[in-house]
Amino acid sequence: MSHLAPLISDLALILICAGVMTLIFKKLKQPLVLGYIVAGFLCSPHFSFTPSVVDTANIQTWSDIGVIFLLFALGLEFSFKKLMKVGGSAVISACAIIFCMILIGMFVGWIFDWSRMDCIYLGGMLAMSSTTIIYKAFDDLGLRQQRFAGLVLSILILEDILAIVLMVMLSTMAVSQNFEGSEMIYSLSKLVFFLILWFVVGIYLIPQILKKSRKLMSDETLLIFSLALCFGMVVFAAQVGFSPAFGAFIMGSVLSETIESEHIEKLVSPVKDLFGAIFFVSVGMMVDPNMIVEYRFPIIAIVVAIVVGQTIFGTLGVLLSGQPLKIAMQCGFSLTQIGEFAFIIASLGVSLHVTSDFLYPIVVAVSVITTFLTPYMIRLAVPAYNMIDHHIPERWLRLISKYASGTQTVNHENNWKKLLMAITRIVLIYSVLSIAIIVICLHFIIPLCIAMLGDLGGRILGTFVTILALAPFLRAMIMKKNRSIEFKALWADSRFNHAPLISTFILRVVIGIGFVMFVIESQFTTSTALLLGIAILLVAGMIASRFLKRQSIFMERTFVQNLRFKEMHQEYLGEKEPEYAGRLLARDLHLSDFVIPAESSVAGKTLQELNWRKRFGVHVAAIIRGRRRVNIPDGNSRIFPNDKLQVIGTDDQLAVFSDKVSKVANTYDDSDFEKHEMQLKQFVLGKSAKLVGTTIGQSTIRTQYHCLVVGVEFHADGMLHSPDVNRKFEAGDVVWVVGEELNLERLFAAQQKE
């Protein structure tokens, strides 16, 4: 009998339990995450009626891989541009909710006299609601299209990204055991530095690589390439002091900006589902019933804290962002659970050995209870609002309504704010890139040059290469926005603006000189005056160089194109509304998509024939046909079945137009389909048949009888031949014809007439 490794038998047990539980929980219409947790409990040593997992260490390694895949998949669904568009309401709400729930979690832990790290980690776990569970609850209750649901999903997007930041901070606390402000500032600065570096470099390089190798990318190679990037970033993130899951999320978010992101997401999904299931099963394996019974009062207290805390502070946070009371209460009641990130943060505490053993099973029990309560809490929101609306003083309602309408107004940015924000962003990004180049050159390039050319020659060459690599970035940092619309408007607006505007330029020049001085000083010992003079000359040369100007413009243009390419591609294929669609709302106009049904009465006609502009008042902005797009089609453009039309008009105009487009041209009754069955028959041409002496082209078989000649048996040889349009039929020929039964009968009857 062959020996089977414990890891394989453990994996078999895990997957069998998970498979059975997923079927049961799917039948019960409950989240699959709970099924995985129950499966983990069944195959754990705490449940004696079933076999137990033997090699828990290896299973823990697999669960760590599961966390990596979960965060990588989350990053693929995430978008930095989407984060910028979620709006102020979601930002204010998410920050308020997370801050308050962290304090509540720490307070609950303090009440039960838990350690400081247990309290902090408990606060982090309670701060994040479950994206998966809320998505499913909204789908089951049919609420995905409601206004409050969109705001809840925006809050969840922000909570996910803030959870990553929280994980980095918790990891720093655990490793350093230092809670001083300086340590936190250093950790956050390091986080911002690497976020900017990875995002900018990733968006610049990865889409270029995918474009160049697109013809080589089959499903298999794209999957392997994507996972290689994921785990490469995992290793790199671990090397610089971040959690591996953070690296996976960052690489996923970079790949989400490419046009292959949806394809990659589909390819990675089965792998993510497998390892994600193992992770959640490993979570269930840590559930100890005895410990849950022992800590039943903390579990009840935490459940109450989540339900009450999210209900109150979630509602207040959304109210603070300027939303009406009903929307705020629906949001607050929807967020009353913890989920995936609570498990990830709990596993982080276990792996770093900073949390107590009882905390993990407590969090799992709390998650199960709050998950079951979620649908009921969502349903309870409207009745609770109705009750409060009847009992709250009228003066308070007017105050809330006035505040909500007032905070939703948008203030236009002035030119100074736009200019300073743009300059700050430019200086920050190019400073990060410059620091990264300096670090790489000091640790790799310059030592290599010294090894090749000796000490002095190597330092000179290495310094030259470093400054040359820095030059395009330093020039862009100094010169960008000096001729922008805002800069020119401010310069022309008042002479008192001249000095501040010149100061923004001088400040960037000083920063550039500082970078050059640092590089030279790190390799050579010289006087400060000489060092400053060399740096000023080099920076002046950078500013005057047209070559560096072209290089910096090319790099920035490439980055912007890569960043916008996915969005532009989606607009081209009609998967995303163009930017101008939002501006139409100001004039009560809308851009809507209409797909022409295969049997539509308008299919096959030109726009001139249809004359929609005069008949309905609508305008066809574009026709999307497969992967081809026709912008501003003229009157000769023809409409084909399955075309997607982007049409501009008012609500009433589009409603009437939709009815017309959706009409189907009924050429026959579907119930009479038997008469339209195609048949193959043959007949012999007699001497008096009308076809004798004519060719196929001269005959009216197709035009009059709607039949098709598919073959002819010549009377001379008796062989079946393909029809020749130039050969004349002869008496005795056997003609093979395809057509509907009634048409065939008409054709045969006509040939028998003399």
Short mmCIF file of C-alpha atoms in Angstrom, two decimals, residues 186-651:
data_model
loop_
_atom_site.label_atom_id
_atom_site.label_comp_id
_atom_site.label_asym_id
_atom_site.label_seq_id
_atom_site.Cartn_x
_atom_site.Cartn_y
_atom_site.Cartn_z
CA TYR A 186 7.45 57.21 10.04
CA SER A 187 5.31 54.16 9.22
CA LEU A 188 2.67 56.23 7.43
CA SER A 189 5.34 58.16 5.50
CA LYS A 190 6.93 54.88 4.47
CA LEU A 191 3.51 53.57 3.41
CA VAL A 192 2.76 56.67 1.30
CA PHE A 193 6.24 56.52 -0.27
CA PHE A 194 5.91 52.93 -1.41
CA LEU A 195 2.28 53.35 -2.47
CA ILE A 196 3.23 56.20 -4.81
CA LEU A 197 6.35 54.40 -6.04
CA TRP A 198 4.62 51.09 -6.79
CA PHE A 199 1.60 52.72 -8.36
CA VAL A 200 3.53 55.11 -10.65
CA VAL A 201 6.13 52.55 -11.71
CA GLY A 202 3.52 49.80 -12.08
CA ILE A 203 1.17 51.91 -14.21
CA TYR A 204 4.11 53.01 -16.38
CA LEU A 205 5.71 49.59 -16.94
CA ILE A 206 3.10 46.83 -16.65
CA PRO A 207 0.61 48.05 -19.30
CA GLN A 208 3.56 48.55 -21.67
CA ILE A 209 4.70 44.97 -21.11
CA LEU A 210 1.18 43.62 -21.63
CA LYS A 211 0.75 45.62 -24.85
CA LYS A 212 4.07 44.42 -26.29
CA SER A 213 3.37 40.77 -25.45
CA ARG A 214 -0.39 40.67 -26.13
CA LYS A 215 0.00 38.28 -29.08
CA LEU A 216 1.91 35.87 -26.84
CA MET A 217 -0.59 35.98 -23.98
CA SER A 218 -2.81 32.92 -23.97
CA ASP A 219 -4.99 32.25 -20.91
CA GLU A 220 -2.27 30.08 -19.42
CA THR A 221 0.58 32.55 -19.93
CA LEU A 222 -1.52 35.50 -18.73
CA LEU A 223 -2.45 33.63 -15.54
CA ILE A 224 1.16 32.66 -14.82
CA PHE A 225 2.42 36.16 -15.63
CA SER A 226 -0.18 37.77 -13.35
CA LEU A 227 0.57 35.42 -10.46
CA ALA A 228 4.29 36.00 -10.98
CA LEU A 229 3.73 39.75 -10.60
CA CYS A 230 1.53 39.12 -7.56
CA PHE A 231 4.00 36.94 -5.67
CA GLY A 232 6.93 39.09 -6.78
CA MET A 233 5.27 42.07 -5.13
CA VAL A 234 4.43 39.90 -2.09
CA VAL A 235 8.13 39.12 -1.61
CA PHE A 236 9.16 42.72 -2.22
CA ALA A 237 6.58 44.06 0.24
CA ALA A 238 7.78 41.61 2.88
CA GLN A 239 11.39 42.68 2.27
CA VAL A 240 10.63 46.36 2.90
CA GLY A 241 8.65 45.63 6.06
CA PHE A 242 5.00 45.35 4.94
CA SER A 243 2.66 42.38 5.16
CA PRO A 244 2.57 40.00 2.17
CA ALA A 245 -1.17 40.58 1.79
CA PHE A 246 -0.49 44.29 1.32
CA GLY A 247 1.85 43.57 -1.59
CA ALA A 248 -0.77 41.32 -3.21
CA PHE A 249 -3.40 44.05 -2.91
CA ILE A 250 -1.10 46.67 -4.44
CA MET A 251 -0.27 44.49 -7.46
CA GLY A 252 -3.94 43.67 -7.94
CA SER A 253 -4.84 47.38 -7.86
CA VAL A 254 -2.12 48.15 -10.44
CA LEU A 255 -3.36 45.39 -12.76
CA SER A 256 -6.93 46.64 -12.30
CA GLU A 257 -5.98 49.72 -14.36
CA THR A 258 -5.14 47.59 -17.43
CA ILE A 259 -7.64 46.46 -20.06
CA GLU A 260 -6.78 42.83 -19.22
CA SER A 261 -7.98 43.25 -15.62
CA GLU A 262 -11.37 41.58 -16.12
CA HIS A 263 -9.75 38.70 -18.01
CA ILE A 264 -7.14 38.28 -15.27
CA GLU A 265 -9.89 38.38 -12.63
CA LYS A 266 -11.74 35.53 -14.36
CA LEU A 267 -8.55 33.47 -14.68
CA VAL A 268 -7.53 34.02 -11.05
CA SER A 269 -11.04 33.45 -9.66
CA PRO A 270 -10.88 29.60 -9.48
CA VAL A 271 -7.46 29.71 -7.79
CA LYS A 272 -8.69 32.39 -5.40
CA ASP A 273 -11.81 30.36 -4.59
CA LEU A 274 -9.71 27.28 -3.79
CA PHE A 275 -7.16 28.95 -1.51
CA GLY A 276 -9.79 31.30 -0.07
CA ALA A 277 -11.85 28.28 0.95
CA ILE A 278 -8.79 26.78 2.67
CA PHE A 279 -8.25 30.07 4.53
CA PHE A 280 -11.82 30.25 5.82
CA VAL A 281 -11.75 26.55 6.71
CA SER A 282 -8.58 27.21 8.72
CA VAL A 283 -10.49 29.98 10.48
CA GLY A 284 -13.18 27.48 11.45
CA MET A 285 -10.54 25.04 12.71
CA MET A 286 -9.63 27.53 15.42
CA VAL A 287 -13.15 27.58 16.85
CA ASP A 288 -13.08 25.95 20.27
CA PRO A 289 -16.60 25.38 21.68
CA ASN A 290 -15.30 25.29 25.23
CA MET A 291 -13.61 28.66 24.78
CA ILE A 292 -16.77 30.13 23.24
CA VAL A 293 -18.81 28.94 26.24
CA GLU A 294 -16.18 30.36 28.56
CA TYR A 295 -16.21 33.74 26.79
CA ARG A 296 -19.93 33.87 26.07
CA PHE A 297 -20.38 37.19 27.84
CA PRO A 298 -17.63 38.99 25.84
CA ILE A 299 -19.15 37.52 22.64
CA ILE A 300 -22.59 38.88 23.52
CA ALA A 301 -21.07 42.23 24.48
CA ILE A 302 -19.15 42.48 21.19
CA VAL A 303 -22.25 41.56 19.14
CA VAL A 304 -24.25 44.25 20.93
CA ALA A 305 -21.39 46.73 20.45
CA ILE A 306 -21.31 46.05 16.68
CA VAL A 307 -25.06 46.21 16.16
CA VAL A 308 -25.62 49.27 18.33
CA GLY A 309 -22.34 50.97 17.40
CA GLN A 310 -22.70 50.58 13.63
CA THR A 311 -26.37 51.54 13.80
CA ILE A 312 -25.70 54.74 15.74
CA PHE A 313 -22.28 55.82 14.48
CA GLY A 314 -22.93 54.57 10.94
CA THR A 315 -26.08 56.67 10.83
CA LEU A 316 -24.33 59.69 12.38
CA GLY A 317 -21.35 59.34 10.03
CA VAL A 318 -23.57 59.34 6.94
CA LEU A 319 -25.62 62.20 8.39
CA LEU A 320 -22.40 64.13 8.97
CA SER A 321 -21.55 63.70 5.28
CA GLY A 322 -24.76 65.53 4.33
CA GLN A 323 -27.18 62.72 3.51
CA PRO A 324 -30.88 62.69 4.54
CA LEU A 325 -31.89 60.87 7.73
CA LYS A 326 -33.59 57.96 5.94
CA ILE A 327 -30.54 57.28 3.73
CA ALA A 328 -28.26 57.56 6.76
CA MET A 329 -30.28 55.06 8.79
CA GLN A 330 -30.45 52.58 5.90
CA CYS A 331 -26.66 52.79 5.58
CA GLY A 332 -26.04 52.43 9.30
CA PHE A 333 -28.36 49.42 9.65
CA SER A 334 -26.71 47.73 6.63
CA LEU A 335 -23.18 47.81 8.11
CA THR A 336 -23.91 45.84 11.30
CA GLN A 337 -21.56 42.89 10.79
CA ILE A 338 -17.90 41.93 10.54
CA GLY A 339 -16.43 39.63 7.95
CA GLU A 340 -13.40 38.84 5.84
CA PHE A 341 -11.03 41.55 7.07
CA ALA A 342 -11.79 40.71 10.69
CA PHE A 343 -10.46 37.20 10.04
CA ILE A 344 -7.42 38.56 8.19
CA ILE A 345 -6.59 41.01 10.99
CA ALA A 346 -7.13 38.23 13.55
CA SER A 347 -4.81 35.89 11.65
CA LEU A 348 -2.26 38.73 11.47
CA GLY A 349 -2.33 39.03 15.24
CA VAL A 350 -1.90 35.26 15.63
CA SER A 351 1.00 35.07 13.16
CA LEU A 352 2.78 37.96 14.92
CA HIS A 353 2.10 36.37 18.35
CA VAL A 354 0.69 39.59 19.81
CA THR A 355 -2.93 38.58 20.50
CA SER A 356 -4.33 36.08 22.98
CA ASP A 357 -5.56 32.63 21.90
CA PHE A 358 -9.17 33.35 22.86
CA LEU A 359 -9.56 36.36 20.54
CA TYR A 360 -9.71 34.43 17.24
CA PRO A 361 -12.61 32.06 18.14
CA ILE A 362 -14.48 34.96 19.76
CA VAL A 363 -14.29 36.97 16.54
CA VAL A 364 -15.44 33.96 14.47
CA ALA A 365 -18.46 33.47 16.74
CA VAL A 366 -19.30 37.17 16.55
CA SER A 367 -19.01 37.11 12.76
CA VAL A 368 -21.42 34.17 12.48
CA ILE A 369 -24.01 35.84 14.72
CA THR A 370 -23.83 39.26 13.01
CA THR A 371 -23.98 37.65 9.57
CA PHE A 372 -27.29 35.96 10.39
CA LEU A 373 -28.61 39.26 11.78
CA THR A 374 -27.68 41.33 8.69
CA PRO A 375 -30.82 40.79 6.53
CA TYR A 376 -33.08 41.50 9.49
CA MET A 377 -31.19 44.69 10.33
CA ILE A 378 -31.48 45.92 6.72
CA ARG A 379 -35.24 45.27 6.76
CA LEU A 380 -35.54 47.02 10.13
CA ALA A 381 -34.05 50.30 8.83
CA VAL A 382 -37.21 51.73 7.23
CA PRO A 383 -39.58 50.89 10.16
CA ALA A 384 -37.03 52.38 12.55
CA TYR A 385 -36.86 55.53 10.43
CA ASN A 386 -40.66 55.80 10.35
CA MET A 387 -40.80 55.53 14.14
CA ILE A 388 -38.11 58.18 14.63
CA ASP A 389 -39.68 60.42 12.00
CA HIS A 390 -42.94 60.42 13.99
CA HIS A 391 -41.35 61.11 17.35
CA ILE A 392 -38.43 63.43 16.58
CA PRO A 393 -39.17 67.15 17.04
CA GLU A 394 -40.09 68.99 13.85
CA ARG A 395 -37.37 71.55 14.49
CA TRP A 396 -34.71 68.81 14.44
CA LEU A 397 -36.04 67.38 11.17
CA ARG A 398 -35.86 70.81 9.53
CA LEU A 399 -32.32 71.28 10.82
CA ILE A 400 -31.22 67.86 9.46
CA SER A 401 -32.90 68.53 6.11
CA LYS A 402 -31.27 71.96 5.85
CA TYR A 403 -27.85 70.56 6.74
CA ALA A 404 -28.18 67.72 4.21
CA SER A 405 -29.10 70.05 1.35
CA GLY A 406 -26.41 72.56 2.31
CA THR A 407 -23.46 70.17 2.49
CA GLN A 408 -24.21 68.61 -0.86
CA THR A 409 -23.52 71.82 -2.75
CA VAL A 410 -20.23 71.84 -4.62
CA ASN A 411 -17.80 74.74 -4.23
CA HIS A 412 -15.73 75.55 -7.28
CA GLU A 413 -11.99 75.50 -6.69
CA ASN A 414 -10.18 78.77 -7.24
CA ASN A 415 -7.05 79.02 -9.35
CA TRP A 416 -4.68 79.23 -6.37
CA LYS A 417 -6.05 76.01 -4.88
CA LYS A 418 -5.86 74.17 -8.21
CA LEU A 419 -2.30 75.35 -8.87
CA LEU A 420 -0.96 74.58 -5.38
CA MET A 421 -2.62 71.16 -5.31
CA ALA A 422 -1.14 70.31 -8.71
CA ILE A 423 2.35 71.51 -7.71
CA THR A 424 2.19 69.57 -4.43
CA ARG A 425 1.18 66.42 -6.29
CA ILE A 426 3.98 66.90 -8.85
CA VAL A 427 6.66 67.54 -6.21
CA LEU A 428 5.52 64.55 -4.13
CA ILE A 429 5.44 62.07 -7.04
CA TYR A 430 8.73 63.14 -8.62
CA SER A 431 10.46 63.33 -5.23
CA VAL A 432 9.42 59.73 -4.51
CA LEU A 433 10.73 58.60 -7.91
CA SER A 434 13.97 60.54 -7.38
CA ILE A 435 14.53 58.99 -3.95
CA ALA A 436 13.92 55.52 -5.39
CA ILE A 437 16.46 56.16 -8.18
CA ILE A 438 19.04 57.41 -5.67
CA VAL A 439 18.56 54.36 -3.42
CA ILE A 440 18.91 51.96 -6.37
CA CYS A 441 22.02 53.71 -7.67
CA LEU A 442 23.70 53.96 -4.25
CA HIS A 443 23.13 50.28 -3.49
CA PHE A 444 23.61 48.69 -6.90
CA ILE A 445 24.84 50.95 -9.73
CA ILE A 446 27.67 52.79 -7.98
CA PRO A 447 29.09 49.64 -6.27
CA LEU A 448 29.04 47.93 -9.68
CA CYS A 449 30.88 50.86 -11.28
CA ILE A 450 33.49 50.83 -8.48
CA ALA A 451 34.00 47.09 -8.95
CA MET A 452 34.57 47.60 -12.69
CA LEU A 453 36.64 50.84 -12.78
CA GLY A 454 38.16 51.19 -9.34
CA ASP A 455 37.29 53.63 -6.58
CA LEU A 456 37.67 57.07 -8.17
CA GLY A 457 36.62 56.17 -11.72
CA GLY A 458 33.70 54.10 -10.44
CA ARG A 459 32.43 56.92 -8.21
CA ILE A 460 32.64 59.45 -11.05
CA LEU A 461 30.81 57.18 -13.48
CA GLY A 462 28.25 56.11 -10.87
CA THR A 463 27.52 59.70 -9.86
CA PHE A 464 27.15 60.69 -13.53
CA VAL A 465 24.74 57.82 -14.19
CA THR A 466 22.70 58.66 -11.08
CA ILE A 467 22.33 62.36 -11.97
CA LEU A 468 21.54 61.45 -15.58
CA ALA A 469 18.78 59.12 -14.39
CA LEU A 470 17.43 61.85 -12.08
CA ALA A 471 17.52 64.60 -14.70
CA PRO A 472 14.16 64.02 -16.48
CA PHE A 473 12.30 63.78 -13.18
CA LEU A 474 13.97 66.82 -11.62
CA ARG A 475 13.30 68.92 -14.72
CA ALA A 476 9.63 67.86 -14.76
CA MET A 477 9.31 68.67 -11.06
CA ILE A 478 10.76 72.17 -11.58
CA MET A 479 9.12 73.19 -14.87
CA LYS A 480 5.66 71.64 -14.86
CA LYS A 481 2.69 73.98 -14.30
CA ASN A 482 4.82 77.09 -14.94
CA ARG A 483 2.81 77.76 -18.11
CA SER A 484 -0.51 76.29 -17.04
CA ILE A 485 -3.84 78.08 -17.42
CA GLU A 486 -4.03 78.70 -13.66
CA PHE A 487 -0.48 80.11 -13.52
CA LYS A 488 -1.11 82.50 -16.42
CA ALA A 489 -4.49 83.59 -15.03
CA LEU A 490 -3.01 84.36 -11.62
CA TRP A 491 -0.05 86.19 -13.17
CA ALA A 492 -2.35 88.39 -15.27
CA ASP A 493 -4.87 88.87 -12.46
CA SER A 494 -2.68 90.91 -10.12
CA ARG A 495 0.94 91.99 -9.80
CA PHE A 496 0.78 90.95 -6.15
CA ASN A 497 0.59 87.33 -7.37
CA HIS A 498 3.97 87.57 -9.13
CA ALA A 499 6.12 87.08 -6.03
CA PRO A 500 4.23 83.99 -4.73
CA LEU A 501 4.22 82.44 -8.21
CA ILE A 502 7.96 82.99 -8.60
CA SER A 503 8.42 81.50 -5.12
CA THR A 504 6.75 78.23 -6.20
CA PHE A 505 9.31 77.99 -9.01
CA ILE A 506 12.30 78.86 -6.78
CA LEU A 507 11.21 76.36 -4.12
CA ARG A 508 11.18 73.53 -6.68
CA VAL A 509 14.58 74.62 -7.98
CA VAL A 510 15.94 74.43 -4.41
CA ILE A 511 14.52 70.91 -4.02
CA GLY A 512 16.17 69.86 -7.29
CA ILE A 513 19.51 71.35 -6.21
CA GLY A 514 19.18 69.51 -2.90
CA PHE A 515 18.82 66.14 -4.66
CA VAL A 516 21.90 66.79 -6.83
CA MET A 517 23.96 67.94 -3.84
CA PHE A 518 23.01 64.83 -1.89
CA VAL A 519 24.15 62.53 -4.69
CA ILE A 520 27.51 64.30 -5.14
CA GLU A 521 28.15 64.62 -1.41
CA SER A 522 27.48 60.91 -0.85
CA GLN A 523 30.49 60.07 -3.09
CA PHE A 524 32.91 62.99 -2.79
CA THR A 525 34.20 65.22 0.00
CA THR A 526 34.36 68.85 -1.10
CA SER A 527 33.54 72.36 0.08
CA THR A 528 29.93 73.38 0.38
CA ALA A 529 30.37 76.36 -1.95
CA LEU A 530 31.86 74.21 -4.73
CA LEU A 531 29.22 71.56 -4.21
CA LEU A 532 26.44 74.18 -4.40
CA GLY A 533 27.94 75.74 -7.52
CA ILE A 534 28.16 72.39 -9.34
CA ALA A 535 24.59 71.53 -8.34
CA ILE A 536 23.26 74.90 -9.58
CA LEU A 537 25.04 74.50 -12.92
CA LEU A 538 23.70 70.95 -13.36
CA VAL A 539 20.12 71.98 -12.51
CA ALA A 540 20.35 74.99 -14.85
CA GLY A 541 21.51 72.63 -17.60
CA MET A 542 18.55 70.36 -16.90
CA ILE A 543 16.12 73.27 -17.18
CA ALA A 544 17.64 74.43 -20.48
CA SER A 545 17.86 70.96 -22.05
CA ARG A 546 15.32 70.36 -24.81
CA PHE A 547 16.18 66.65 -24.83
CA LEU A 548 15.21 66.30 -21.17
CA LYS A 549 12.05 68.27 -21.88
CA ARG A 550 11.05 65.80 -24.59
CA GLN A 551 11.91 62.86 -22.35
CA SER A 552 9.87 64.10 -19.41
CA ILE A 553 6.89 64.92 -21.66
CA PHE A 554 7.10 61.46 -23.26
CA MET A 555 7.20 59.67 -19.90
CA GLU A 556 4.30 61.64 -18.47
CA ARG A 557 2.24 61.18 -21.63
CA THR A 558 2.89 57.43 -21.56
CA PHE A 559 1.84 57.24 -17.90
CA VAL A 560 -1.38 59.19 -18.51
CA GLN A 561 -2.22 57.07 -21.57
CA ASN A 562 -1.69 53.86 -19.58
CA LEU A 563 -3.81 55.20 -16.74
CA ARG A 564 -6.67 56.21 -19.04
CA PHE A 565 -6.38 53.40 -21.58
CA LYS A 566 -8.79 51.04 -19.83
CA GLU A 567 -11.36 53.80 -19.36
CA MET A 568 -11.04 54.90 -22.99
CA HIS A 569 -11.30 51.28 -24.16
CA GLN A 570 -14.49 50.80 -22.14
CA GLU A 571 -15.96 54.00 -23.58
CA TYR A 572 -15.05 52.87 -27.10
CA LEU A 573 -16.86 49.55 -26.64
CA GLY A 574 -19.84 51.22 -24.97
CA GLU A 575 -19.17 49.55 -21.60
CA LYS A 576 -18.84 52.93 -19.87
CA GLU A 577 -20.56 56.24 -20.39
CA PRO A 578 -18.34 58.98 -21.89
CA GLU A 579 -17.39 61.91 -19.71
CA TYR A 580 -19.69 64.35 -21.51
CA ALA A 581 -22.76 62.28 -20.52
CA GLY A 582 -22.73 63.79 -17.02
CA ARG A 583 -22.79 67.33 -18.39
CA LEU A 584 -25.97 66.61 -20.33
CA LEU A 585 -27.92 66.23 -17.08
CA ALA A 586 -27.72 69.98 -16.53
CA ARG A 587 -29.97 70.40 -19.58
CA ASP A 588 -32.26 67.46 -18.70
CA LEU A 589 -30.66 65.34 -21.43
CA HIS A 590 -29.42 61.79 -21.05
CA LEU A 591 -27.21 59.40 -22.94
CA SER A 592 -28.78 55.94 -23.09
CA ASP A 593 -27.77 52.67 -24.73
CA PHE A 594 -30.17 50.71 -26.91
CA VAL A 595 -29.40 47.29 -28.37
CA ILE A 596 -31.21 46.57 -31.64
CA PRO A 597 -33.05 43.21 -31.34
CA ALA A 598 -32.34 40.64 -34.03
CA GLU A 599 -35.92 40.89 -35.31
CA SER A 600 -36.36 44.65 -34.87
CA SER A 601 -38.36 46.44 -37.52
CA VAL A 602 -35.61 49.10 -37.84
CA ALA A 603 -32.83 46.62 -38.65
CA GLY A 604 -31.42 47.02 -42.15
CA LYS A 605 -32.53 50.64 -42.59
CA THR A 606 -30.39 53.77 -42.77
CA LEU A 607 -30.64 56.65 -40.30
CA GLN A 608 -31.93 58.84 -43.11
CA GLU A 609 -34.77 56.39 -43.78
CA LEU A 610 -35.60 56.12 -40.08
CA ASN A 611 -35.51 59.92 -39.58
CA TRP A 612 -35.42 59.60 -35.78
CA ARG A 613 -34.30 63.18 -35.22
CA LYS A 614 -37.54 64.65 -36.61
CA ARG A 615 -39.84 61.85 -35.44
CA PHE A 616 -38.66 61.53 -31.82
CA GLY A 617 -36.23 64.43 -31.27
CA VAL A 618 -33.34 62.10 -30.35
CA HIS A 619 -29.79 62.08 -31.71
CA VAL A 620 -27.65 59.00 -32.37
CA ALA A 621 -24.20 59.84 -30.97
CA ALA A 622 -22.51 56.53 -31.80
CA ILE A 623 -23.11 53.05 -33.22
CA ILE A 624 -21.14 50.23 -31.56
CA ARG A 625 -20.90 47.08 -33.65
CA GLY A 626 -18.89 44.36 -31.93
CA ARG A 627 -15.44 45.89 -31.38
CA ARG A 628 -16.00 48.64 -33.94
CA ARG A 629 -17.39 52.06 -33.10
CA VAL A 630 -18.89 54.65 -35.46
CA ASN A 631 -18.99 58.10 -33.85
CA ILE A 632 -21.49 60.72 -35.11
CA PRO A 633 -22.91 58.48 -37.88
CA ASP A 634 -24.30 60.20 -40.97
CA GLY A 635 -27.63 59.57 -42.68
CA ASN A 636 -26.22 56.78 -44.86
CA SER A 637 -25.18 54.70 -41.85
CA ARG A 638 -27.22 51.52 -41.74
CA ILE A 639 -28.55 49.90 -38.57
CA PHE A 640 -27.88 46.17 -38.15
CA PRO A 641 -29.22 43.62 -35.66
CA ASN A 642 -27.40 43.58 -32.29
CA ASP A 643 -25.95 47.06 -32.86
CA LYS A 644 -25.65 49.14 -29.69
CA LEU A 645 -26.84 52.72 -30.21
CA GLN A 646 -25.82 55.55 -27.89
CA VAL A 647 -28.74 57.98 -28.10
CA ILE A 648 -29.14 61.47 -26.60
CA GLY A 649 -32.55 62.81 -25.60
CA THR A 650 -34.88 63.69 -22.74
CA ASP A 651 -36.59 61.04 -20.59
#
